[in-house]
Amino acid sequence: MTRNAKINTLLLLVVAALAVLPLALGLGDGKEEPFAGADAQAESAITELKPDYEPWFSPLYEPPSGEVESALFALQAALGAGVLAYYFGVRKGRRQGLAQAAAPGPAQAPSAACAPEA
């Protein structure tokens, strides 16, 4: 196994552990919304500390339901992943092209089909 393969495997295991451990350890037990986002938790903390707080801004678009909000978030994540994958693919392709162009190849003689007839 190469060094890069070992690092990739280790990173994959760390990501899987980060996804599974909170569920396995029951970190969300006893809460109404155990895995609510930071925005919702911050909003509830602010309303507890200062009930008369008024936000400075309101959202430009309020989705009609939580499912639509989740779908839009998933779409945003997919588009971001696609842009990153495209960028890294282009970089790798350019690097491989430069490596092939710089690699010394056998001297190519013109083929008989291309040589002018005498």
PDB file of C-alpha atoms in Angstrom:
ATOM      1  CA  MET A   1       0.000   0.000   0.000  1.00  0.00           C
ATOM      2  CA  THR A   2       1.440   3.369  -0.994  1.00  0.00           C
ATOM      3  CA  ARG A   3       1.795   6.281   1.399  1.00  0.00           C
ATOM      4  CA  ASN A   4      -1.013   8.211  -0.319  1.00  0.00           C
ATOM      5  CA  ALA A   5      -3.346   5.228  -0.091  1.00  0.00           C
ATOM      6  CA  LYS A   6      -2.626   4.901   3.634  1.00  0.00           C
ATOM      7  CA  ILE A   7      -3.318   8.602   4.214  1.00  0.00           C
ATOM      8  CA  ASN A   8      -6.542   8.443   2.188  1.00  0.00           C
ATOM      9  CA  THR A   9      -7.720   5.383   4.107  1.00  0.00           C
ATOM     10  CA  LEU A  10      -6.942   7.051   7.426  1.00  0.00           C
ATOM     11  CA  LEU A  11      -8.824  10.213   6.410  1.00  0.00           C
ATOM     12  CA  LEU A  12     -11.819   8.152   5.297  1.00  0.00           C
ATOM     13  CA  LEU A  13     -11.887   6.371   8.653  1.00  0.00           C
ATOM     14  CA  VAL A  14     -11.719   9.693  10.522  1.00  0.00           C
ATOM     15  CA  VAL A  15     -14.628  11.103   8.500  1.00  0.00           C
ATOM     16  CA  ALA A  16     -16.682   7.956   9.092  1.00  0.00           C
ATOM     17  CA  ALA A  17     -15.943   8.140  12.828  1.00  0.00           C
ATOM     18  CA  LEU A  18     -17.022  11.794  12.934  1.00  0.00           C
ATOM     19  CA  ALA A  19     -20.314  10.850  11.298  1.00  0.00           C
ATOM     20  CA  VAL A  20     -21.055   7.736  13.377  1.00  0.00           C
ATOM     21  CA  LEU A  21     -19.720   8.556  16.859  1.00  0.00           C
ATOM     22  CA  PRO A  22     -22.306  11.234  17.788  1.00  0.00           C
ATOM     23  CA  LEU A  23     -25.084   8.814  16.894  1.00  0.00           C
ATOM     24  CA  ALA A  24     -23.481   5.833  18.639  1.00  0.00           C
ATOM     25  CA  LEU A  25     -22.680   7.762  21.816  1.00  0.00           C
ATOM     26  CA  GLY A  26     -26.179   9.246  22.022  1.00  0.00           C
ATOM     27  CA  LEU A  27     -24.963  12.832  22.183  1.00  0.00           C
ATOM     28  CA  GLY A  28     -28.382  14.159  21.138  1.00  0.00           C
ATOM     29  CA  ASP A  29     -30.482  12.228  23.660  1.00  0.00           C
ATOM     30  CA  GLY A  30     -32.825  14.294  25.813  1.00  0.00           C
ATOM     31  CA  LYS A  31     -33.024  17.237  23.440  1.00  0.00           C
ATOM     32  CA  GLU A  32     -36.077  18.287  21.451  1.00  0.00           C
ATOM     33  CA  GLU A  33     -34.026  18.735  18.279  1.00  0.00           C
ATOM     34  CA  PRO A  34     -30.823  16.793  18.948  1.00  0.00           C
ATOM     35  CA  PHE A  35     -28.909  17.746  15.824  1.00  0.00           C
ATOM     36  CA  ALA A  36     -30.243  21.224  15.087  1.00  0.00           C
ATOM     37  CA  GLY A  37     -27.921  23.592  13.310  1.00  0.00           C
ATOM     38  CA  ALA A  38     -25.843  26.256  15.000  1.00  0.00           C
ATOM     39  CA  ASP A  39     -28.205  28.973  13.750  1.00  0.00           C
ATOM     40  CA  ALA A  40     -31.177  27.450  15.541  1.00  0.00           C
ATOM     41  CA  GLN A  41     -29.170  26.927  18.732  1.00  0.00           C
ATOM     42  CA  ALA A  42     -27.891  30.513  18.632  1.00  0.00           C
ATOM     43  CA  GLU A  43     -31.412  31.838  18.089  1.00  0.00           C
ATOM     44  CA  SER A  44     -32.774  29.912  21.068  1.00  0.00           C
ATOM     45  CA  ALA A  45     -29.870  31.080  23.273  1.00  0.00           C
ATOM     46  CA  ILE A  46     -30.461  34.720  22.274  1.00  0.00           C
ATOM     47  CA  THR A  47     -34.198  34.547  22.959  1.00  0.00           C
ATOM     48  CA  GLU A  48     -33.495  33.021  26.380  1.00  0.00           C
ATOM     49  CA  LEU A  49     -31.024  35.764  27.309  1.00  0.00           C
ATOM     50  CA  LYS A  50     -32.904  38.686  25.781  1.00  0.00           C
ATOM     51  CA  PRO A  51     -36.553  37.924  24.878  1.00  0.00           C
ATOM     52  CA  ASP A  52     -37.183  41.367  23.325  1.00  0.00           C
ATOM     53  CA  TYR A  53     -34.299  41.049  20.809  1.00  0.00           C
ATOM     54  CA  GLU A  54     -35.200  42.000  17.227  1.00  0.00           C
ATOM     55  CA  PRO A  55     -32.993  40.714  14.387  1.00  0.00           C
ATOM     56  CA  TRP A  56     -31.404  43.337  12.158  1.00  0.00           C
ATOM     57  CA  PHE A  57     -32.207  41.524   8.929  1.00  0.00           C
ATOM     58  CA  SER A  58     -34.721  39.015   7.664  1.00  0.00           C
ATOM     59  CA  PRO A  59     -34.007  36.253   5.106  1.00  0.00           C
ATOM     60  CA  LEU A  60     -34.437  37.138   1.425  1.00  0.00           C
ATOM     61  CA  TYR A  61     -36.231  33.833   0.800  1.00  0.00           C
ATOM     62  CA  GLU A  62     -37.983  31.727   3.417  1.00  0.00           C
ATOM     63  CA  PRO A  63     -38.554  28.145   2.168  1.00  0.00           C
ATOM     64  CA  PRO A  64     -42.128  26.888   2.618  1.00  0.00           C
ATOM     65  CA  SER A  65     -41.038  23.785   4.561  1.00  0.00           C
ATOM     66  CA  GLY A  66     -38.062  22.090   6.155  1.00  0.00           C
ATOM     67  CA  GLU A  67     -37.903  19.573   3.309  1.00  0.00           C
ATOM     68  CA  VAL A  68     -37.475  22.318   0.722  1.00  0.00           C
ATOM     69  CA  GLU A  69     -34.799  23.926   2.882  1.00  0.00           C
ATOM     70  CA  SER A  70     -32.955  20.594   3.135  1.00  0.00           C
ATOM     71  CA  ALA A  71     -33.240  20.047  -0.619  1.00  0.00           C
ATOM     72  CA  LEU A  72     -31.815  23.503  -1.347  1.00  0.00           C
ATOM     73  CA  PHE A  73     -28.955  22.871   1.072  1.00  0.00           C
ATOM     74  CA  ALA A  74     -28.220  19.515  -0.609  1.00  0.00           C
ATOM     75  CA  LEU A  75     -28.294  21.195  -4.029  1.00  0.00           C
ATOM     76  CA  GLN A  76     -25.860  23.842  -2.804  1.00  0.00           C
ATOM     77  CA  ALA A  77     -23.531  21.163  -1.432  1.00  0.00           C
ATOM     78  CA  ALA A  78     -23.703  19.154  -4.676  1.00  0.00           C
ATOM     79  CA  LEU A  79     -22.922  22.210  -6.799  1.00  0.00           C
ATOM     80  CA  GLY A  80     -19.977  23.098  -4.567  1.00  0.00           C
ATOM     81  CA  ALA A  81     -18.643  19.546  -4.745  1.00  0.00           C
ATOM     82  CA  GLY A  82     -19.010  19.593  -8.536  1.00  0.00           C
ATOM     83  CA  VAL A  83     -17.078  22.853  -8.855  1.00  0.00           C
ATOM     84  CA  LEU A  84     -14.299  21.537  -6.619  1.00  0.00           C
ATOM     85  CA  ALA A  85     -14.123  18.219  -8.497  1.00  0.00           C
ATOM     86  CA  TYR A  86     -13.946  20.056 -11.833  1.00  0.00           C
ATOM     87  CA  TYR A  87     -11.181  22.345 -10.566  1.00  0.00           C
ATOM     88  CA  PHE A  88      -9.060  19.499  -9.202  1.00  0.00           C
ATOM     89  CA  GLY A  89      -9.648  17.438 -12.363  1.00  0.00           C
ATOM     90  CA  VAL A  90      -8.484  20.300 -14.572  1.00  0.00           C
ATOM     91  CA  ARG A  91      -5.393  20.809 -12.395  1.00  0.00           C
ATOM     92  CA  LYS A  92      -4.520  17.114 -12.556  1.00  0.00           C
ATOM     93  CA  GLY A  93      -5.066  17.008 -16.316  1.00  0.00           C
ATOM     94  CA  ARG A  94      -2.824  20.012 -16.857  1.00  0.00           C
ATOM     95  CA  ARG A  95      -0.130  18.522 -14.630  1.00  0.00           C
ATOM     96  CA  GLN A  96      -0.274  15.211 -16.535  1.00  0.00           C
ATOM     97  CA  GLY A  97      -0.177  17.031 -19.870  1.00  0.00           C
ATOM     98  CA  LEU A  98       2.876  19.020 -18.832  1.00  0.00           C
ATOM     99  CA  ALA A  99       4.576  15.856 -17.577  1.00  0.00           C
ATOM    100  CA  GLN A 100       3.907  14.065 -20.888  1.00  0.00           C
ATOM    101  CA  ALA A 101       5.131  17.049 -22.895  1.00  0.00           C
ATOM    102  CA  ALA A 102       8.327  17.297 -20.845  1.00  0.00           C
ATOM    103  CA  ALA A 103       9.044  13.555 -20.930  1.00  0.00           C
ATOM    104  CA  PRO A 104      11.703  12.654 -23.490  1.00  0.00           C
ATOM    105  CA  GLY A 105      10.162  10.388 -26.103  1.00  0.00           C
ATOM    106  CA  PRO A 106      11.694   8.399 -28.945  1.00  0.00           C
ATOM    107  CA  ALA A 107      12.703  10.465 -31.954  1.00  0.00           C
ATOM    108  CA  GLN A 108       9.942  10.145 -34.450  1.00  0.00           C
ATOM    109  CA  ALA A 109      10.922   9.823 -38.072  1.00  0.00           C
ATOM    110  CA  PRO A 110       8.360  10.806 -40.674  1.00  0.00           C
ATOM    111  CA  SER A 111       6.359   7.838 -41.797  1.00  0.00           C
ATOM    112  CA  ALA A 112       6.574   6.458 -45.316  1.00  0.00           C
ATOM    113  CA  ALA A 113       3.017   7.561 -46.041  1.00  0.00           C
ATOM    114  CA  CYS A 114       3.924  11.183 -45.329  1.00  0.00           C
ATOM    115  CA  ALA A 115       7.264  11.182 -47.169  1.00  0.00           C
ATOM    116  CA  PRO A 116       7.214  12.855 -50.607  1.00  0.00           C
ATOM    117  CA  GLU A 117       7.652  10.545 -53.546  1.00  0.00           C
ATOM    118  CA  ALA A 118      10.777  10.942 -55.650  1.00  0.00           C
TER     119      ALA A 118
END
